[in-house]
Coordinates of C-alpha atoms in Angstrom, one line a residue:
X1 CA 16.7 68.3 -40.8
X2 CA 17.9 64.8 -40.8
X3 CA 15.3 62.2 -41.3
X4 CA 15.2 59.6 -38.7
X5 CA 15.7 56.2 -40.1
X6 CA 13.0 53.8 -39.1
X7 CA 14.4 50.6 -37.7
X8 CA 13.0 47.7 -39.6
X9 CA 11.9 44.8 -37.4
X10 CA 11.2 41.5 -39.0
X11 CA 8.1 39.6 -38.1
X12 CA 10.1 37.0 -36.2
X13 CA 11.6 39.8 -34.1
X14 CA 8.2 41.2 -33.4
X15 CA 6.8 38.0 -32.3
X16 CA 9.7 36.5 -30.3
X17 CA 9.6 38.8 -27.3
X18 CA 5.8 38.6 -26.8
X19 CA 5.8 34.9 -27.6
X20 CA 8.6 34.1 -25.2
X21 CA 7.1 36.2 -22.5
X22 CA 3.7 34.7 -23.0
X23 CA 5.0 31.2 -23.1
X24 CA 7.1 31.7 -19.9
X25 CA 4.1 33.2 -18.1
X26 CA 1.9 30.3 -19.2
X27 CA 4.6 27.9 -18.0
X28 CA 4.8 29.7 -14.7
X29 CA 1.0 29.6 -14.2
X30 CA 1.0 25.9 -15.1
X31 CA 3.7 25.2 -12.6
X32 CA 1.9 27.1 -9.9
X33 CA -1.3 25.2 -10.6
X34 CA 0.6 21.9 -10.6
X35 CA 2.4 22.7 -7.4
X36 CA -0.9 23.7 -5.8
X37 CA -2.6 20.6 -7.0
X38 CA 0.2 18.3 -5.9
X39 CA 0.9 20.1 -2.6
X40 CA 1.5 17.5 0.1
X41 CA 1.0 14.6 -2.4
X42 CA 3.1 12.6 -4.7
X43 CA 2.8 10.7 -8.0
X44 CA 3.7 7.1 -8.4
X45 CA 5.1 6.2 -11.8
X46 CA 4.5 2.5 -12.4
X47 CA 5.3 0.6 -15.6
X48 CA 2.8 -1.5 -17.3
X49 CA 2.9 -5.2 -16.3
X50 CA 1.4 -7.1 -19.2
X51 CA 1.1 -10.3 -17.1
X52 CA -1.8 -8.7 -15.2
X53 CA -3.8 -10.6 -17.9
X54 CA -2.9 -13.7 -16.0
X55 CA -4.5 -12.3 -12.8
X56 CA -3.4 -10.5 -9.7
X57 CA -3.0 -12.1 -6.3
X58 CA -4.7 -10.4 -3.3
X59 CA -3.7 -11.2 0.3
X60 CA -6.4 -10.3 2.8
X61 CA -5.2 -9.5 6.3
X62 CA -6.8 -8.8 9.7
X63 CA -4.0 -6.9 11.4
X64 CA -0.9 -9.2 11.0
X65 CA -2.9 -12.4 10.3
X66 CA -3.3 -13.6 6.7
X67 CA -6.9 -14.9 6.4
X68 CA -7.2 -15.7 2.7
X69 CA -5.6 -15.4 -0.8
X70 CA -7.7 -14.3 -3.7
X71 CA -6.8 -14.8 -7.4
X72 CA -8.5 -12.2 -9.6
X73 CA -8.2 -12.8 -13.3
X74 CA -9.4 -9.9 -15.5
X75 CA -12.2 -10.5 -17.9
X76 CA -13.3 -8.4 -20.8
X77 CA -11.7 -7.0 -24.0
X78 CA -8.5 -5.4 -22.7
X79 CA -7.7 -8.0 -19.9
X80 CA -5.9 -5.2 -18.0
X81 CA -8.2 -4.5 -15.1
X82 CA -9.3 -6.8 -12.3
X83 CA -11.3 -4.3 -10.2
X84 CA -14.9 -4.6 -9.0
X85 CA -16.8 -7.2 -11.0
X86 CA -14.4 -7.1 -13.9
X87 CA -12.7 -10.3 -12.8
X88 CA -13.1 -14.0 -12.3
X89 CA -12.4 -14.7 -8.6
X90 CA -10.9 -17.8 -7.0
X91 CA -10.5 -18.1 -3.3
X92 CA -7.7 -20.0 -1.5
X93 CA -6.7 -20.7 2.0
X94 CA -3.8 -18.9 3.6
X95 CA -1.6 -22.0 3.4
X96 CA -2.3 -22.7 -0.3
X97 CA 0.9 -24.4 -1.7
X98 CA 0.5 -22.6 -5.0
X99 CA 1.4 -19.3 -3.4
X100 CA 3.4 -20.5 -0.4
X101 CA 6.7 -19.1 -1.5
X102 CA 5.1 -15.6 -2.0
X103 CA 3.1 -15.6 1.2
X104 CA 5.9 -16.8 3.5
X105 CA 8.4 -14.3 2.2
X106 CA 5.9 -11.4 2.6
X107 CA 4.9 -12.5 6.1
X108 CA 8.3 -13.2 7.4
X109 CA 10.3 -10.4 5.8
X110 CA 8.4 -7.8 3.8
X111 CA 5.7 -6.6 6.2
X112 CA 8.1 -5.5 8.9
X113 CA 10.4 -3.9 6.4
X114 CA 7.6 -2.0 4.6
X115 CA 6.1 -0.9 7.9
X116 CA 9.4 0.5 8.9
X117 CA 9.7 2.4 5.7
X118 CA 6.2 3.9 6.3
X119 CA 7.1 4.8 9.9
X120 CA 4.3 2.5 11.0
X121 CA 4.5 0.5 14.2
X122 CA 4.0 -3.2 13.5
X123 CA 1.2 -3.4 16.1
X124 CA -0.5 -0.4 14.3
X125 CA -1.4 -2.3 11.2
X126 CA -4.9 -1.6 9.9
X127 CA -7.7 -3.8 11.2
X128 CA -8.7 -5.0 7.7
X129 CA -6.3 -4.5 4.7
X130 CA -5.1 -6.1 1.5
X131 CA -2.0 -6.3 -0.6
X132 CA -2.2 -6.9 -4.3
X133 CA 0.6 -8.6 -6.3
X134 CA 1.1 -8.7 -10.1
X135 CA 3.3 -11.4 -11.8
X136 CA 6.2 -10.4 -14.0
X137 CA 9.2 -12.0 -15.6
X138 CA 12.4 -11.8 -13.5
X139 CA 14.7 -9.2 -15.2
X140 CA 17.7 -11.0 -14.0
X141 CA 16.7 -14.1 -16.0
X142 CA 16.2 -12.3 -19.3
X143 CA 18.1 -14.3 -22.0
X144 CA 16.1 -13.2 -25.1
X145 CA 18.0 -13.0 -28.4
X146 CA 17.9 -10.4 -31.2
X147 CA 17.8 -12.5 -34.3
X148 CA 17.0 -11.9 -37.9
X149 CA 15.4 -14.1 -40.5
X150 CA 18.8 -15.0 -42.0
X151 CA 20.2 -16.1 -38.6
X152 CA 20.7 -19.8 -38.1
X153 CA 18.5 -21.5 -35.6
X154 CA 20.2 -21.8 -32.1
X155 CA 21.2 -25.3 -31.0
X156 CA 18.8 -27.3 -28.9
X157 CA 20.9 -26.8 -25.8
X158 CA 20.8 -23.0 -26.2
X159 CA 17.1 -22.6 -26.4
X160 CA 15.6 -20.0 -24.2
X161 CA 15.1 -21.1 -20.6
X162 CA 11.8 -20.9 -18.9
X163 CA 11.6 -17.5 -17.3
X164 CA 11.3 -17.2 -13.5
X165 CA 8.4 -15.3 -12.1
X166 CA 8.5 -12.7 -9.4
X167 CA 5.7 -10.6 -8.0
X168 CA 5.4 -6.8 -7.9
X169 CA 3.5 -5.3 -5.0
X170 CA 1.1 -3.0 -6.8
X171 CA -1.0 -1.5 -4.0
X172 CA -2.2 -1.6 -0.5
X173 CA -5.9 -1.0 0.4
X174 CA -7.2 -0.3 3.8
X175 CA -9.8 2.4 3.1
X176 CA -12.4 0.6 1.1
X177 CA -11.8 -3.1 1.5
X178 CA -14.9 -5.2 0.7
X179 CA -16.0 -8.5 2.2
X180 CA -15.8 -10.4 -1.1
X181 CA -17.9 -13.4 0.1
X182 CA -20.9 -11.0 0.6
X183 CA -20.5 -9.5 -2.9
X184 CA -23.7 -11.1 -4.1
X185 CA -25.6 -8.8 -1.7
X186 CA -24.4 -5.7 -3.4
X187 CA -26.9 -3.6 -5.3
X188 CA -30.2 -1.7 -4.7
X189 CA -32.3 -4.8 -5.3
X190 CA -30.0 -7.3 -3.4
X191 CA -29.7 -8.4 0.2
X192 CA -28.1 -11.1 2.2
X193 CA -30.6 -13.7 1.0
X194 CA -28.8 -13.6 -2.3
X195 CA -25.6 -14.9 -0.7
X196 CA -25.0 -18.7 -0.7
X197 CA -24.9 -20.5 2.6
X198 CA -21.1 -21.4 2.2
X199 CA -20.2 -17.8 1.3
X200 CA -22.3 -16.5 4.2
X201 CA -20.5 -18.9 6.6
X202 CA -17.1 -17.9 5.3
X203 CA -17.9 -14.2 5.4
X204 CA -19.3 -14.4 8.9
X205 CA -16.1 -16.2 10.0
X206 CA -14.0 -13.2 8.7
X207 CA -16.3 -10.7 10.5
X208 CA -16.0 -12.7 13.7
X209 CA -12.2 -12.5 13.5
X210 CA -12.4 -8.8 12.8
X211 CA -14.6 -8.3 15.9
X212 CA -12.2 -10.4 18.1
X213 CA -9.1 -8.5 17.0
X214 CA -10.9 -5.2 17.5
X215 CA -11.9 -6.2 21.1
X216 CA -8.4 -7.3 21.7
X217 CA -7.0 -4.0 20.6
X218 CA -9.5 -2.1 22.8
X219 CA -8.6 -4.2 25.8
X220 CA -4.9 -3.4 25.1
X221 CA -5.8 0.2 25.0
X222 CA -7.7 0.1 28.3
X223 CA -4.7 -1.7 29.9
X224 CA -2.5 1.0 28.6
X225 CA -4.7 3.7 30.1
X226 CA -4.7 1.9 33.4
X227 CA -0.9 1.7 33.4
X228 CA -0.6 5.4 32.5
X229 CA -2.9 6.4 35.4
X230 CA -0.9 4.2 37.7
X231 CA 2.4 5.8 36.6
X232 CA 0.9 9.3 37.1
X233 CA -0.2 8.4 40.6
X234 CA 3.3 7.2 41.5
X235 CA 4.9 10.3 40.0
X236 CA 2.5 12.7 41.7
X237 CA 2.9 10.8 45.0
X238 CA 6.6 10.9 44.8
X239 CA 6.5 14.6 44.0
X240 CA 4.2 15.4 46.9
X241 CA 6.4 13.4 49.3
X242 CA 9.6 15.3 48.1
X243 CA 7.7 18.6 48.4
X244 CA 6.7 17.9 52.0
X245 CA 10.3 16.9 52.9
X246 CA 11.5 20.2 51.4
X247 CA 9.0 22.2 53.5
X248 CA 10.0 20.4 56.7
X249 CA 13.8 20.9 56.1
X250 CA 13.4 24.5 55.2
X251 CA 11.3 25.2 58.3
X252 CA 13.8 23.4 60.6
X253 CA 16.6 25.6 59.2
X254 CA 14.8 28.8 60.1
X255 CA 14.1 27.6 63.7
X256 CA 17.8 26.7 64.1
X257 CA 19.0 30.1 63.1
X258 CA 16.7 31.8 65.5

């Protein structure tokens, strides 16, 4: 009898089918988990803007009305976050000249354009919302040089120009907007008595404006319901009138044939 030759299989050959199948199955499981986790959601990939250390600019709106501008400068070791109490806050009026170019452009051009991109009617803006901006160097004005130690110093007239600044809209917030002037009352052992008189006055003014705009929107909604009911009455009245004419005309036709 002929002896069957055993096929020698190297260790790499032994491991490759199982390893490839296991890795592919693991990848498939990972993809299924990822797709399940991200179903109906999306990930925003934003680059780091180092000038956040200079502070972010927050615009506070009631509907389409800019009520105040807040400059939030990060404090702490990393200087990269200005959330909650991790910032030094400075308040400005809506017409502050320091930010006039930014606020005017955003109010006149960007709000309508962004609302259109979000399929959001302009009159459907949130009651209280904010927009946060982070400064960055304008990429179109980047004239930095790659020089070595042996390179000659550039002439005085060719020195790097001062970079222009533009602002990146980092986020909107309309789900958990705080009334910053009442921040001193936050905490289990705090209350409104811890808020200064000026901050209380400013915060109450903002709350009054929110109430007025809310009432205005409710009044508009009531007027819309009234107009809708009026249109329905007209439609049903017209339909009933046409139906009665149709009955009369059909009845007259039968009598004439008899």
